[in-house]
């Protein structure tokens, strides 16, 4: 016998990462496939961050600070909160899993709009909770309908702003309205993995909502705008009691020494990080303009990616782009998500798209 796995786990499909450029290159015999599938930044770590990482190597014989006190203090100063309102985890995905483990049990309900981040249903199934999915409206989180779907058994609700994979945002006023209509017994998880890329002025500083809403927790990450996806470090902002409950389910020493050092250095270099984000946003504007000029009907992108809601054409379009060496993320029957990369790569995507779909399919 090989043990007796939990039925809930045996039934889990497992997280499906974007395909690597190398795998696609090998499959199709292409020399220069490019990966625009996982919303990574098209740059390596900033020089000062790379220095902090290499300087940390000599410390790897020891466990890192489990509580990451220095990093928490830096994040707190960075966002203007107290250190006890901040925690860190192994990527914000790690924190999302901790939130489910800390707050949701068998038979509880978890509400979300859909399509959204694919980890939510996996973590919900892991704790054997019931998933409540509310459709997006115009590719955007439909907060009134989500609020209407939440009842006394709903322990947690996800609001993803910007949403992944559609890239759309809801305004902060709408979030305030939502928080006002959700029972305080439901924890609201505001996933802001892409908040640094938002330019829509309806979205304002969500940390200002925390004092009035102790059931709100905000998650952010060093993976996207900070370009540190491979190091696995994200953070959560919320009421000290919520922070304490998240901390109880952190795997010992899950946020390693290099990740803590790199995250601190990246906060120190925030102005350089913002310059990179601005470059990505400029490319986003250019790619969006080119797509719309070509007749594509796409929602307003506010993350570092664009969304082609091609529905029935999604899988075929993803495959056709892949055969031309452009690896995107296709959601079968829904759409194709394309990460904004360097100017060259974005041009390769636009050229490949024009080749495989001379006529837009959305
Ligand atoms: C990328 C992403 C995350 C998690 O990223 P980490 O690397 O685990 O910090 C969380 N939420 C959304 C919506 C994402 O797209």
Short mmCIF file of C-alpha atoms and ligand atoms in Angstrom, two decimals:
data_model
loop_
_atom_site.label_atom_id
_atom_site.label_comp_id
_atom_site.label_asym_id
_atom_site.label_seq_id
_atom_site.Cartn_x
_atom_site.Cartn_y
_atom_site.Cartn_z
CA UNK A 1 0.00 0.00 0.00
CA UNK A 2 1.11 3.55 -0.60
CA UNK A 3 -0.80 5.13 2.26
CA UNK A 4 -4.34 6.41 2.21
CA UNK A 5 -4.48 9.94 0.76
CA UNK A 6 -7.38 12.19 1.67
CA UNK A 7 -10.09 11.89 -0.96
CA UNK A 8 -10.10 15.67 -1.35
CA UNK A 9 -6.40 15.64 -2.22
CA UNK A 10 -6.57 12.60 -4.50
CA UNK A 11 -9.24 14.46 -6.49
CA UNK A 12 -7.22 17.70 -6.80
CA UNK A 13 -5.98 18.43 -10.31
CA UNK A 14 -2.90 20.28 -8.97
CA UNK A 15 -1.81 23.77 -9.99
CA UNK A 16 -1.05 24.08 -13.73
CA UNK A 17 1.87 26.45 -14.28
CA UNK A 18 2.44 28.22 -17.59
CA UNK A 19 4.58 26.12 -19.98
CA UNK A 20 8.28 26.93 -20.14
CA UNK A 21 9.80 28.33 -23.31
CA UNK A 22 12.28 25.41 -23.35
CA UNK A 23 9.50 22.78 -23.32
CA UNK A 24 7.66 24.51 -26.14
CA UNK A 25 10.85 25.03 -28.15
CA UNK A 26 11.66 21.32 -27.86
CA UNK A 27 8.13 20.21 -28.78
CA UNK A 28 7.84 22.35 -31.89
CA UNK A 29 11.52 22.35 -32.89
CA UNK A 30 11.81 26.15 -32.49
CA UNK A 31 15.07 27.82 -31.47
CA UNK A 32 13.79 30.96 -29.78
CA UNK A 33 10.44 30.38 -28.06
CA UNK A 34 9.47 33.14 -25.61
CA UNK A 35 7.37 32.74 -22.46
CA UNK A 36 4.64 35.32 -21.95
CA UNK A 37 2.56 33.00 -19.80
CA UNK A 38 3.23 33.64 -16.12
CA UNK A 39 3.15 37.43 -15.69
CA UNK A 40 6.84 37.65 -14.81
CA UNK A 41 8.75 40.91 -15.35
CA UNK A 42 10.99 41.01 -18.42
CA UNK A 43 13.98 42.05 -16.27
CA UNK A 44 16.23 40.23 -13.80
CA UNK A 45 16.51 41.49 -10.21
CA UNK A 46 17.69 45.09 -9.79
CA UNK A 47 21.50 45.31 -9.32
CA UNK A 48 21.19 46.30 -5.66
CA UNK A 49 18.78 43.41 -5.08
CA UNK A 50 21.11 40.95 -6.82
CA UNK A 51 23.88 42.19 -4.50
CA UNK A 52 21.72 41.60 -1.43
CA UNK A 53 20.97 38.06 -2.64
CA UNK A 54 24.61 37.13 -3.21
CA UNK A 55 25.56 38.74 0.10
CA UNK A 56 23.09 36.42 1.81
CA UNK A 57 24.67 33.20 0.59
CA UNK A 58 27.11 32.97 3.50
CA UNK A 59 24.14 32.94 5.90
CA UNK A 60 22.44 29.92 4.35
CA UNK A 61 23.84 27.47 6.88
CA UNK A 62 21.42 28.93 9.43
CA UNK A 63 17.66 29.09 9.60
CA UNK A 64 16.28 32.47 8.61
CA UNK A 65 14.24 34.53 11.08
CA UNK A 66 10.91 32.63 11.09
CA UNK A 67 9.04 35.81 12.03
CA UNK A 68 10.92 37.92 9.43
CA UNK A 69 10.86 40.83 11.91
CA UNK A 70 13.14 43.13 9.90
CA UNK A 71 11.25 42.58 6.65
CA UNK A 72 7.89 43.12 8.37
CA UNK A 73 9.12 46.38 9.83
CA UNK A 74 10.34 47.51 6.41
CA UNK A 75 7.04 46.58 4.74
CA UNK A 76 5.10 48.34 7.51
CA UNK A 77 7.10 51.55 6.97
CA UNK A 78 6.73 51.17 3.19
CA UNK A 79 2.92 50.93 3.31
CA UNK A 80 2.37 53.17 6.35
CA UNK A 81 1.05 50.58 8.82
CA UNK A 82 2.28 49.11 12.12
CA UNK A 83 4.46 45.99 12.06
CA UNK A 84 1.73 43.93 13.78
CA UNK A 85 -0.55 44.63 10.78
CA UNK A 86 1.92 42.93 8.42
CA UNK A 87 3.00 39.36 7.80
CA UNK A 88 5.00 37.59 5.13
CA UNK A 89 4.69 34.17 3.51
CA UNK A 90 6.12 31.97 0.77
CA UNK A 91 4.66 34.04 -2.05
CA UNK A 92 1.23 35.55 -1.71
CA UNK A 93 -0.05 32.17 -2.92
CA UNK A 94 1.47 30.72 0.24
CA UNK A 95 -0.41 33.31 2.29
CA UNK A 96 -3.67 32.54 0.46
CA UNK A 97 -3.26 28.88 1.35
CA UNK A 98 -2.54 29.86 4.97
CA UNK A 99 -5.72 31.98 5.02
CA UNK A 100 -7.80 28.99 3.95
CA UNK A 101 -6.08 26.72 6.49
CA UNK A 102 -6.55 29.28 9.27
CA UNK A 103 -10.13 30.33 8.58
CA UNK A 104 -12.03 27.73 6.58
CA UNK A 105 -13.09 24.23 7.53
CA UNK A 106 -14.96 21.28 6.04
CA UNK A 107 -18.34 22.37 4.71
CA UNK A 108 -17.77 26.12 5.11
CA UNK A 109 -18.33 28.28 2.04
CA UNK A 110 -15.77 30.31 0.07
CA UNK A 111 -17.05 32.88 -2.43
CA UNK A 112 -15.30 34.32 -5.48
CA UNK A 113 -16.03 35.68 -8.92
CA UNK A 114 -14.98 33.53 -11.84
CA UNK A 115 -12.80 33.31 -13.90
CA UNK A 116 -10.14 34.40 -11.45
CA UNK A 117 -6.88 33.10 -9.96
CA UNK A 118 -6.71 29.34 -10.39
CA UNK A 119 -5.21 28.72 -6.96
CA UNK A 120 -8.44 29.75 -5.17
CA UNK A 121 -10.47 26.64 -6.10
CA UNK A 122 -7.51 24.38 -5.32
CA UNK A 123 -7.03 25.82 -1.83
CA UNK A 124 -10.80 25.73 -1.26
CA UNK A 125 -10.95 22.06 -2.22
CA UNK A 126 -7.92 21.34 -0.01
CA UNK A 127 -9.86 22.36 3.10
CA UNK A 128 -13.02 20.61 1.79
CA UNK A 129 -15.02 23.81 1.71
CA UNK A 130 -17.85 24.56 -0.67
CA UNK A 131 -16.95 26.91 -3.49
CA UNK A 132 -19.42 29.63 -4.51
CA UNK A 133 -18.60 31.01 -7.98
CA UNK A 134 -20.25 34.18 -9.24
CA UNK A 135 -19.70 35.06 -12.92
CA UNK A 136 -17.71 38.18 -13.83
CA UNK A 137 -19.72 40.98 -15.41
CA UNK A 138 -18.03 42.50 -18.48
CA UNK A 139 -14.83 40.62 -17.55
CA UNK A 140 -14.90 42.45 -14.17
CA UNK A 141 -15.58 41.42 -10.56
CA UNK A 142 -19.32 41.81 -9.97
CA UNK A 143 -19.27 42.90 -6.34
CA UNK A 144 -23.06 43.37 -5.84
CA UNK A 145 -23.71 39.83 -7.07
CA UNK A 146 -20.80 38.48 -5.05
CA UNK A 147 -22.17 40.17 -1.91
CA UNK A 148 -25.61 38.71 -2.62
CA UNK A 149 -24.08 35.21 -2.78
CA UNK A 150 -22.48 35.51 0.67
CA UNK A 151 -24.41 34.10 3.63
CA UNK A 152 -23.79 33.27 7.28
CA UNK A 153 -21.88 30.10 6.29
CA UNK A 154 -19.47 31.99 4.03
CA UNK A 155 -16.17 32.21 5.88
CA UNK A 156 -14.08 33.89 3.20
CA UNK A 157 -14.53 35.83 -0.05
CA UNK A 158 -11.89 36.68 -2.66
CA UNK A 159 -11.77 40.04 -4.42
CA UNK A 160 -8.98 40.15 -6.99
CA UNK A 161 -7.98 43.68 -7.98
CA UNK A 162 -6.80 43.73 -10.73
CA UNK A 163 -8.35 40.40 -11.57
CA UNK A 164 -6.25 37.62 -13.04
CA UNK A 165 -6.73 36.54 -15.88
CA UNK A 166 -8.92 39.39 -17.15
CA UNK A 167 -6.81 42.34 -15.87
CA UNK A 168 -9.81 44.50 -14.94
CA UNK A 169 -10.28 46.53 -11.75
CA UNK A 170 -13.12 47.61 -9.52
CA UNK A 171 -12.97 51.08 -7.94
CA UNK A 172 -12.21 51.49 -4.24
CA UNK A 173 -15.68 52.99 -3.71
CA UNK A 174 -17.18 49.75 -4.98
CA UNK A 175 -15.03 47.79 -2.54
CA UNK A 176 -16.20 50.03 0.31
CA UNK A 177 -19.81 49.35 -0.73
CA UNK A 178 -19.07 45.62 -0.84
CA UNK A 179 -17.48 45.64 2.62
CA UNK A 180 -20.56 47.45 3.91
CA UNK A 181 -22.89 44.76 2.63
CA UNK A 182 -20.89 41.66 3.62
CA UNK A 183 -21.47 40.20 7.09
CA UNK A 184 -18.49 40.93 9.38
CA UNK A 185 -18.23 37.16 9.93
CA UNK A 186 -16.89 36.77 6.39
CA UNK A 187 -13.19 37.48 5.88
CA UNK A 188 -12.66 39.50 2.69
CA UNK A 189 -9.34 38.73 1.00
CA UNK A 190 -8.36 41.56 -1.36
CA UNK A 191 -5.73 40.02 -3.64
CA UNK A 192 -3.58 42.86 -4.97
CA UNK A 193 -0.82 40.85 -6.67
CA UNK A 194 -0.77 43.45 -9.49
CA UNK A 195 -1.64 46.65 -7.59
CA UNK A 196 1.63 48.39 -8.57
CA UNK A 197 0.58 48.35 -12.25
CA UNK A 198 -2.81 50.02 -11.72
CA UNK A 199 -3.28 53.42 -13.36
CA UNK A 200 -7.08 53.69 -13.12
CA UNK A 201 -7.76 56.58 -10.74
CA UNK A 202 -10.86 54.93 -9.30
CA UNK A 203 -8.48 52.63 -7.42
CA UNK A 204 -6.99 54.28 -4.34
CA UNK A 205 -4.94 53.09 -1.36
CA UNK A 206 -6.82 50.10 0.04
CA UNK A 207 -4.85 50.12 3.32
CA UNK A 208 -6.97 53.13 4.32
CA UNK A 209 -9.96 50.75 4.56
CA UNK A 210 -8.34 48.59 7.24
CA UNK A 211 -9.25 50.67 10.34
CA UNK A 212 -12.98 50.46 9.58
CA UNK A 213 -12.96 46.85 8.35
CA UNK A 214 -11.22 44.35 10.66
CA UNK A 215 -12.48 41.53 8.38
CA UNK A 216 -10.43 42.85 5.44
CA UNK A 217 -7.03 41.37 4.61
CA UNK A 218 -4.93 42.58 1.68
CA UNK A 219 -2.36 40.34 -0.02
CA UNK A 220 0.51 41.59 -2.16
CA UNK A 221 3.68 40.08 -3.54
CA UNK A 222 7.31 40.62 -4.50
CA UNK A 223 6.79 38.25 -7.45
CA UNK A 224 5.24 40.60 -9.99
CA UNK A 225 6.24 44.30 -9.87
CA UNK A 226 9.38 43.59 -7.83
CA UNK A 227 10.46 40.86 -10.26
CA UNK A 228 11.31 38.28 -7.60
CA UNK A 229 8.93 35.46 -8.57
CA UNK A 230 11.58 32.79 -8.10
CA UNK A 231 12.33 33.71 -4.49
CA UNK A 232 8.79 33.19 -3.15
CA UNK A 233 7.91 36.08 -0.88
CA UNK A 234 4.59 37.83 -0.49
CA UNK A 235 2.88 39.78 2.29
CA UNK A 236 -0.47 40.36 3.92
CA UNK A 237 -1.85 43.51 5.56
CA UNK A 238 -4.67 43.36 8.05
CA UNK A 239 -5.91 43.50 11.62
CA UNK A 240 -3.28 42.21 14.11
CA UNK A 241 -5.60 39.33 15.10
CA UNK A 242 -5.95 38.24 11.48
CA UNK A 243 -2.19 38.55 11.02
CA UNK A 244 -1.69 36.34 14.08
CA UNK A 245 -4.05 33.69 12.70
CA UNK A 246 -2.20 33.66 9.37
CA UNK A 247 1.10 33.24 11.21
CA UNK A 248 -0.11 30.10 12.95
CA UNK A 249 -0.14 28.16 9.69
CA UNK A 250 3.22 29.31 8.29
CA UNK A 251 5.49 26.34 7.56
CA UNK A 252 8.57 26.78 9.79
CA UNK A 253 11.13 29.04 8.07
CA UNK A 254 9.14 29.07 4.82
CA UNK A 255 10.40 32.54 3.88
CA UNK A 256 14.09 31.92 3.36
CA UNK A 257 17.04 34.21 4.10
CA UNK A 258 17.67 35.19 0.47
CA UNK A 259 13.99 36.02 -0.03
CA UNK A 260 13.93 38.21 3.09
CA UNK A 261 17.12 40.04 2.07
CA UNK A 262 15.97 40.52 -1.52
CA UNK A 263 12.57 41.82 -0.45
CA UNK A 264 14.16 44.36 1.92
CA UNK A 265 16.59 45.51 -0.77
CA UNK A 266 13.74 45.80 -3.25
CA UNK A 267 11.82 48.08 -0.86
CA UNK A 268 14.98 50.19 -0.55
CA UNK A 269 15.07 50.39 -4.36
CA UNK A 270 11.36 51.18 -4.68
CA UNK A 271 11.96 54.13 -7.00
CA UNK A 272 13.81 51.85 -9.44
CA UNK A 273 11.03 49.28 -9.13
CA UNK A 274 8.49 52.00 -9.98
CA UNK A 275 10.51 53.04 -13.04
CA UNK A 276 10.38 49.46 -14.30
CA UNK A 277 6.67 49.27 -13.63
CA UNK A 278 6.22 52.50 -15.62
CA UNK A 279 8.09 50.93 -18.55
CA UNK A 280 5.80 47.89 -18.42
CA UNK A 281 2.73 50.13 -18.24
CA UNK A 282 3.96 52.08 -21.29
CA UNK A 283 4.31 48.82 -23.20
CA UNK A 284 0.86 47.75 -21.99
CA UNK A 285 -0.58 50.94 -23.44
CA UNK A 286 1.24 50.38 -26.74
CA UNK A 287 0.17 46.71 -27.05
CA UNK A 288 -3.42 47.56 -26.10
CA UNK A 289 -3.51 50.29 -28.76
CA UNK A 290 -2.09 47.95 -31.40
CA UNK A 291 -4.64 45.24 -30.54
CA UNK A 292 -7.57 47.66 -30.60
CA UNK A 293 -6.34 49.22 -33.86
CA UNK A 294 -6.37 45.67 -35.24
CA UNK A 295 -10.02 45.31 -34.27
CA UNK A 296 -9.56 43.23 -31.12
CA UNK A 297 -12.11 43.91 -28.43
CA UNK A 298 -10.22 43.62 -25.13
CA UNK A 299 -11.02 44.83 -21.61
CA UNK A 300 -8.94 47.65 -20.11
CA UNK A 301 -5.75 45.97 -18.78
CA UNK A 302 -4.55 47.09 -15.34
CA UNK A 303 -2.02 44.34 -14.58
CA UNK A 304 1.15 43.44 -16.49
CA UNK A 305 -0.82 41.37 -19.02
CA UNK A 306 -3.58 41.66 -21.61
CA UNK A 307 -6.64 39.45 -21.94
CA UNK A 308 -8.18 38.24 -25.18
CA UNK A 309 -11.68 36.98 -24.28
CA UNK A 310 -11.91 34.73 -27.36
CA UNK A 311 -14.07 32.07 -25.61
CA UNK A 312 -14.36 29.04 -27.95
CA UNK A 313 -11.16 29.99 -29.82
CA UNK A 314 -8.96 30.09 -26.69
CA UNK A 315 -7.30 26.66 -26.83
CA UNK A 316 -6.72 26.83 -30.61
CA UNK A 317 -5.34 30.36 -30.44
CA UNK A 318 -2.99 29.40 -27.59
CA UNK A 319 -1.73 26.45 -29.67
CA UNK A 320 -1.31 28.49 -32.84
CA UNK A 321 0.73 31.15 -31.00
CA UNK A 322 2.78 28.42 -29.35
CA UNK A 323 3.69 26.92 -32.73
CA UNK A 324 5.13 30.32 -33.60
CA UNK A 325 7.19 30.25 -30.44
CA UNK A 326 5.00 32.58 -28.38
CA UNK A 327 3.94 30.86 -25.15
CA UNK A 328 0.82 32.43 -23.67
CA UNK A 329 -1.71 31.19 -21.14
CA UNK A 330 -4.87 29.83 -22.71
CA UNK A 331 -7.93 29.16 -20.56
CA UNK A 332 -9.96 26.72 -22.65
CA UNK A 333 -13.36 28.11 -23.59
CA UNK A 334 -12.64 31.44 -21.92
CA UNK A 335 -9.69 33.41 -23.27
CA UNK A 336 -5.95 33.86 -23.68
CA UNK A 337 -3.78 35.83 -21.24
CA UNK A 338 -0.57 37.38 -22.53
CA UNK A 339 2.12 38.84 -20.26
CA UNK A 340 3.51 42.25 -21.23
CA UNK A 341 7.22 41.71 -21.79
CA UNK A 342 10.04 43.62 -23.52
CA UNK A 343 9.24 45.67 -26.61
CA UNK A 344 10.80 42.99 -28.85
CA UNK A 345 8.81 40.17 -27.33
CA UNK A 346 5.59 42.18 -27.41
CA UNK A 347 6.18 42.85 -31.11
CA UNK A 348 6.76 39.15 -31.69
CA UNK A 349 3.44 38.41 -30.03
CA UNK A 350 1.61 41.05 -32.09
CA UNK A 351 3.17 39.76 -35.33
CA UNK A 352 2.36 36.13 -34.49
CA UNK A 353 -1.21 37.06 -33.60
CA UNK A 354 -1.71 38.95 -36.88
CA UNK A 355 -0.36 35.90 -38.70
CA UNK A 356 -2.51 33.24 -37.01
CA UNK A 357 -5.66 35.40 -36.69
CA UNK A 358 -5.82 38.00 -39.47
CA UNK A 359 -9.41 38.46 -38.37
CA UNK A 360 -9.96 39.09 -34.61
CA UNK A 361 -11.94 36.43 -32.76
CA UNK A 362 -13.06 38.76 -29.97
C1 LIG B 1 0.69 35.71 -9.33
C2 LIG B 1 -0.51 35.83 -8.45
C3 LIG B 1 -0.46 35.56 -7.08
C4 LIG B 1 0.66 34.90 -6.35
O1 LIG B 1 1.90 35.11 -6.65
P1 LIG B 1 3.05 34.70 -5.63
O2 LIG B 1 4.19 34.49 -6.54
O3 LIG B 1 2.64 33.46 -4.92
O4 LIG B 1 3.19 35.85 -4.70
C5 LIG B 1 -1.57 35.76 -6.30
N1 LIG B 1 -2.69 36.22 -6.83
C6 LIG B 1 -2.79 36.48 -8.13
C7 LIG B 1 -4.09 36.98 -8.65
C8 LIG B 1 -1.72 36.27 -8.99
O5 LIG B 1 -1.85 36.48 -10.29
#
